[in-house]
Protein backbone atom coordinates (compact mmCIF):
# COMPACT_ATOMS: atom_id res chain seq x y z
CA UNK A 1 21.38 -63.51 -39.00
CA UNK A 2 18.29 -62.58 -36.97
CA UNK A 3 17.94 -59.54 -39.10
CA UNK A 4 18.75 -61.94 -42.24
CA UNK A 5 15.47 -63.85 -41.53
CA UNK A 6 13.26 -60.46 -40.03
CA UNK A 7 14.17 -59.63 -44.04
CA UNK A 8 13.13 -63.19 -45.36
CA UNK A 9 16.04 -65.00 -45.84
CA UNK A 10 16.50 -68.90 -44.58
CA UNK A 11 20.02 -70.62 -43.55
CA UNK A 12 20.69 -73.91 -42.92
CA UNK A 13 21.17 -75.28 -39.35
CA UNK A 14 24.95 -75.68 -39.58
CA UNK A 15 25.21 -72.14 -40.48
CA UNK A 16 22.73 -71.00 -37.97
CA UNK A 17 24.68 -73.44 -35.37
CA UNK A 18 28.23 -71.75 -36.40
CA UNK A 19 26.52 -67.98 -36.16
CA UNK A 20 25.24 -69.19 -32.53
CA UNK A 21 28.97 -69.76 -31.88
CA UNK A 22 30.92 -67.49 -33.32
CA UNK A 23 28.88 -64.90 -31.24
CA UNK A 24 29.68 -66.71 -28.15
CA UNK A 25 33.42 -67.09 -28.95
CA UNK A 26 33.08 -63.23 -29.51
CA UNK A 27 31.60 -62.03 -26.36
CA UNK A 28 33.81 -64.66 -24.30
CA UNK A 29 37.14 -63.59 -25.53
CA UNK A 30 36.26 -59.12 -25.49
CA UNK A 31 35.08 -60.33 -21.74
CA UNK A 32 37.36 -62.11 -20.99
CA UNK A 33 40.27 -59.70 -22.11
CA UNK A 34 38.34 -56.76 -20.14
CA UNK A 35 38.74 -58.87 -17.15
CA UNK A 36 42.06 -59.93 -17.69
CA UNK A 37 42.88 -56.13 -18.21
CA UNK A 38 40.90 -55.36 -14.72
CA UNK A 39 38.24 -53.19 -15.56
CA UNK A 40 36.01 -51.70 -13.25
CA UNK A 41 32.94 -49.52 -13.25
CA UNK A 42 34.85 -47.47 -10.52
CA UNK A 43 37.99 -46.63 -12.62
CA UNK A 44 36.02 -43.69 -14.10
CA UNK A 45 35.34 -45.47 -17.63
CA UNK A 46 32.16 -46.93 -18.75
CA UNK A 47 31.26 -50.42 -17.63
CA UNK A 48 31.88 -53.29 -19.79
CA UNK A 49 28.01 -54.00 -20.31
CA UNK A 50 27.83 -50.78 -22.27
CA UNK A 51 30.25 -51.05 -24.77
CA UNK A 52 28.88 -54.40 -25.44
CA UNK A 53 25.62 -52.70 -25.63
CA UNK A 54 26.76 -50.22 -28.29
CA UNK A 55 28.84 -53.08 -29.54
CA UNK A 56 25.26 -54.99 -30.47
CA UNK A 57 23.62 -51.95 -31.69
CA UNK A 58 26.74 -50.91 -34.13
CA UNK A 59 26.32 -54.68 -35.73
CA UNK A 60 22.60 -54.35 -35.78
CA UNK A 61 22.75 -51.33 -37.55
CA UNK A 62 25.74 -52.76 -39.92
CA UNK A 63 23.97 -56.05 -40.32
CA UNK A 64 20.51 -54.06 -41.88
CA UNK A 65 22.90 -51.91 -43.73
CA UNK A 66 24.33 -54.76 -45.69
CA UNK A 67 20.98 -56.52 -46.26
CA UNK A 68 20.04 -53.31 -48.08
CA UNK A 69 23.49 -53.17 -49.68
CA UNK A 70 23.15 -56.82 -50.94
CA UNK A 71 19.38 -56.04 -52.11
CA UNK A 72 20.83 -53.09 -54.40
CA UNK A 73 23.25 -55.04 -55.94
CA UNK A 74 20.94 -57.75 -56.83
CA UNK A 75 19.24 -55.37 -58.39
CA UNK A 76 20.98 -52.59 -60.12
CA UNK A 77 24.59 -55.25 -60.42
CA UNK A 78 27.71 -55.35 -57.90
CA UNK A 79 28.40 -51.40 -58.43
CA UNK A 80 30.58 -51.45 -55.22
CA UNK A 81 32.92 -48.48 -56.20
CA UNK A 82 29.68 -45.95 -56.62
CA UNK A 83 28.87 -47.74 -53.12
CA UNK A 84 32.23 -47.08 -51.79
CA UNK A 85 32.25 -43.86 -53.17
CA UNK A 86 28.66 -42.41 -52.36
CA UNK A 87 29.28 -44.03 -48.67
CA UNK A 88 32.28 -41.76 -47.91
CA UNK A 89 31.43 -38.42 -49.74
CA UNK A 90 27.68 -37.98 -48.20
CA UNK A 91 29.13 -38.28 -44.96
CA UNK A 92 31.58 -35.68 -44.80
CA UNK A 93 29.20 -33.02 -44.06
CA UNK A 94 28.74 -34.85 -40.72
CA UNK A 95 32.12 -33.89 -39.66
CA UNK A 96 31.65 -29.95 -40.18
CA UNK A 97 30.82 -29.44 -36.46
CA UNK A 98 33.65 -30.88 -35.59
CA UNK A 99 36.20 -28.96 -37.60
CA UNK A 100 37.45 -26.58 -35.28
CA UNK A 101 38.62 -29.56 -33.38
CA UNK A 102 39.75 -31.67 -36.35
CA UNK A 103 42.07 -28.86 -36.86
CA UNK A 104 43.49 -28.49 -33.55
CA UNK A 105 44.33 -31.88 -33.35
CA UNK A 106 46.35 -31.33 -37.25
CA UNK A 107 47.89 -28.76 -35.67
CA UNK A 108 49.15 -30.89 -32.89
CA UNK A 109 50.14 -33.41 -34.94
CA UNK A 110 52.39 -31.56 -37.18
CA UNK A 111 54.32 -30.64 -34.45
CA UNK A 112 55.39 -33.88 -33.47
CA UNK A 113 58.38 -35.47 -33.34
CA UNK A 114 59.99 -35.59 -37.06
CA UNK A 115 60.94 -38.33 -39.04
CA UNK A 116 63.86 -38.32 -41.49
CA UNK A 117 62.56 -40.65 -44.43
CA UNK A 118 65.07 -41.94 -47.67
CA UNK A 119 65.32 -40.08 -50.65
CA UNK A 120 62.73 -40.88 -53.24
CA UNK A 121 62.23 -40.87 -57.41
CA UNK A 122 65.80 -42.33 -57.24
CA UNK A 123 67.84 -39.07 -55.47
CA UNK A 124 69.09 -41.35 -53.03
CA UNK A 125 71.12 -38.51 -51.10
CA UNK A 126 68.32 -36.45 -50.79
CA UNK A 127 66.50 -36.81 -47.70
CA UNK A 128 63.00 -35.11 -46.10
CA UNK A 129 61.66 -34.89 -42.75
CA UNK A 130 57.74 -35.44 -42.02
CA UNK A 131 56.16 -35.23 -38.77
CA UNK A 132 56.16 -38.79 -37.20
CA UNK A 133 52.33 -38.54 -36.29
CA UNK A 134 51.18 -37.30 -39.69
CA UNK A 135 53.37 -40.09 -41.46
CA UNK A 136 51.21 -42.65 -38.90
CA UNK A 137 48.29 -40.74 -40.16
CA UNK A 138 48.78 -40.99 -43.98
CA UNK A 139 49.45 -44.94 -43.21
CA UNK A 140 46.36 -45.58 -41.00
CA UNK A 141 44.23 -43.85 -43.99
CA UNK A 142 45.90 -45.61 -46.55
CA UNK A 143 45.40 -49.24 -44.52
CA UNK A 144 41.91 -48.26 -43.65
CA UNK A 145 41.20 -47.40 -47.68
CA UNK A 146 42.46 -50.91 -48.52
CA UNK A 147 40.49 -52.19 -45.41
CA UNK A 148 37.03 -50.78 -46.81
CA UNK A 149 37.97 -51.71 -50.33
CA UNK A 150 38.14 -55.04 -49.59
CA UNK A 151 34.90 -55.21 -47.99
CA UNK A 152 33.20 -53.82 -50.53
CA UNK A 153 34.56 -55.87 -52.79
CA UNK A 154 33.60 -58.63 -50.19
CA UNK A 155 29.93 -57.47 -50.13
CA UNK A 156 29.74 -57.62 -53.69
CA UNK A 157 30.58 -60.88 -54.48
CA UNK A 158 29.14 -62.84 -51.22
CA UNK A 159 26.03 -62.33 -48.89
CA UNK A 160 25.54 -59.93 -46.13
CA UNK A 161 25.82 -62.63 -43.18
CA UNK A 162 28.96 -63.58 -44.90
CA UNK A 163 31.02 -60.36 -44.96
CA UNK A 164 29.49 -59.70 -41.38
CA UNK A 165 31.03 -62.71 -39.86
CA UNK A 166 34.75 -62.25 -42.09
CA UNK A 167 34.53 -58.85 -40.36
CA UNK A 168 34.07 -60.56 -36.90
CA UNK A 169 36.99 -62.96 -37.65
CA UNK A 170 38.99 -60.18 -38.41
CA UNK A 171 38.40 -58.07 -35.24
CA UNK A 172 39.34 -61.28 -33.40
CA UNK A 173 42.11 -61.35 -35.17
CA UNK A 174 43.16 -57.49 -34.66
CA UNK A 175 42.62 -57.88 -30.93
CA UNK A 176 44.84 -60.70 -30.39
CA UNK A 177 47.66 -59.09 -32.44
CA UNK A 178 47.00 -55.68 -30.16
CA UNK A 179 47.49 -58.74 -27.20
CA UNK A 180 50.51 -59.93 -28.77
CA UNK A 181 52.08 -56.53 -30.20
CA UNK A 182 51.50 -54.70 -26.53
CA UNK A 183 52.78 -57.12 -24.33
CA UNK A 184 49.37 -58.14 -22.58
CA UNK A 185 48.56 -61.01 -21.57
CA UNK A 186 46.73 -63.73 -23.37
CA UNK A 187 43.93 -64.50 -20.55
CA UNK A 188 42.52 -68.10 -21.18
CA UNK A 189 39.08 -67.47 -21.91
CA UNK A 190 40.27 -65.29 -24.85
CA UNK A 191 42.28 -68.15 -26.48
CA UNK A 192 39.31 -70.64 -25.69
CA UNK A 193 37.07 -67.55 -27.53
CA UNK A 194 39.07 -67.56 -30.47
CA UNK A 195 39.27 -71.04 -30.88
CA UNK A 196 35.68 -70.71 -30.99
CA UNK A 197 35.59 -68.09 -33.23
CA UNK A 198 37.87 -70.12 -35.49
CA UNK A 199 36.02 -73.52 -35.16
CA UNK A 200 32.30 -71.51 -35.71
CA UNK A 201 34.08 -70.19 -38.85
CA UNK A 202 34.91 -72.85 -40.71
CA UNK A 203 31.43 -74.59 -39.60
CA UNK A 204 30.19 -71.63 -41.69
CA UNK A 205 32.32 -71.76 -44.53
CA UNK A 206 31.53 -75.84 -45.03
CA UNK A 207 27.72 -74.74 -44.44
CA UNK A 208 27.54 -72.28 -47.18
CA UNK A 209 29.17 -74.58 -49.29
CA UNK A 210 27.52 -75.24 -52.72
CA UNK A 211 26.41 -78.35 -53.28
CA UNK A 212 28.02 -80.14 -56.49
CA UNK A 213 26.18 -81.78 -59.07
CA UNK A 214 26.72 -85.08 -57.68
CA UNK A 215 25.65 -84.23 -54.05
CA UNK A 216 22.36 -82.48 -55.39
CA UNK A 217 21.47 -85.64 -57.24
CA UNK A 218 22.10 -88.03 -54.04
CA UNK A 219 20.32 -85.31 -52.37
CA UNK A 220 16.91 -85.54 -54.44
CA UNK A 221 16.97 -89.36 -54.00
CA UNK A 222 16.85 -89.27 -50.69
CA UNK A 223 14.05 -87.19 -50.24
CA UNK A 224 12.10 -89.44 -52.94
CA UNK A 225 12.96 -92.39 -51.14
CA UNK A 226 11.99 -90.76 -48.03
């Protein structure tokens, strides 16, 4: 949002309230699920305060990308699968230094533990074997390609502030699953976060609500009676 209105755009106090919040609910449930989980600066991993550093610098950078994003498709039209596309292909270069490693780790992976998987194209007795890491691999790339999908799709049919707190909601929402999925436990100050989170939401969602017809007309005479 702050970058929203460095870039000119306004938003109304309920939405600015619900932004306010939905940052807080953030930062108070990932702290309060580091604490629950006991880390320590002298564990040997970074401290908390510097992930949430690179945490705010990640969104700052995403939140100026999709203001640019949003300002191209006002004005060359939603073209979100050249986005997509354009997005993923320029970067691939970037990965080149790291090949050598990228392929150690295929290598690794193929020699995992195998998976026998059900006959397919309707030979129900025949049956193939894949390595059970590279089969978690294809799915996390297939998830992550409908993941990225939909937010494009997202950022081309709502505003930049929107599909950045959607995202948020749905990290919340992938951390408390890892919670539930793993066996942690729920610390309280992560379940008052989300309810935050939640609540600062739908604040957001009846802030950015279009005004009908009707309600723009009791609207304008108000202000001419004021």
């Amino acid at each position: 949002m702050a970058a929203g209105y460095l870039y000119g755009k306004r938003y109304s106090q309920m939405q600015v309230v619900a932004v306010v919040l939905l940052t807080l609910g953030v930062i108070l449930a990932a702290w309060s699920d580091a604490q629950a989980k006991g880390t320590s600066e002298s564990s040997g991993r970074p401290a908390f305060s510097t992930g949430l550093v690179i945490l705010f610098v990640a969104q700052l950078l995403s939140a100026i990308m999709g203001l640019y994003t949003e300002a191209t498709y006002a004005k060359y039209g939603p073209q979100w699968k050249e986005n997509l596309f354009y997005s993923h292909a320029l970067s691939l270069p970037l990965f080149l230094p790291f090949a050598p490693s990228m392929a150690r780790t295929f290598a690794y992976l193929m020699t995992s533990t195998p998976l026998q998987l059900p006959g397919v194209f309707g030979f129900a007795t025949t049956k193939f074997q894949i390595p059970s890491q590279i089969l978690f691999l294809i799915t996390n790339v297939l998830t992550q390609y409908a993941c990225i999908r939909g937010v494009n799709l997202l950022a081309a049919a709502s505003t930049a502030l929107t599909v950045t707190i959607i995202l948020n909601i749905r990290k919340l929402v992938s951390l408390l699953l890892s919670i539930w999925l793993f066996g942690n436990k729920l610390a309280p100050g992560t379940l008052l976060g989300a309810i935050i989170v939640f609540s600062a939401g739908g604040l957001y969602s009846v802030g950015s609500r279009k005004k009908t017809p009707a309600e723009k007309g009791v609207s304008a005479r108000a202000n001419k009676a004021s």
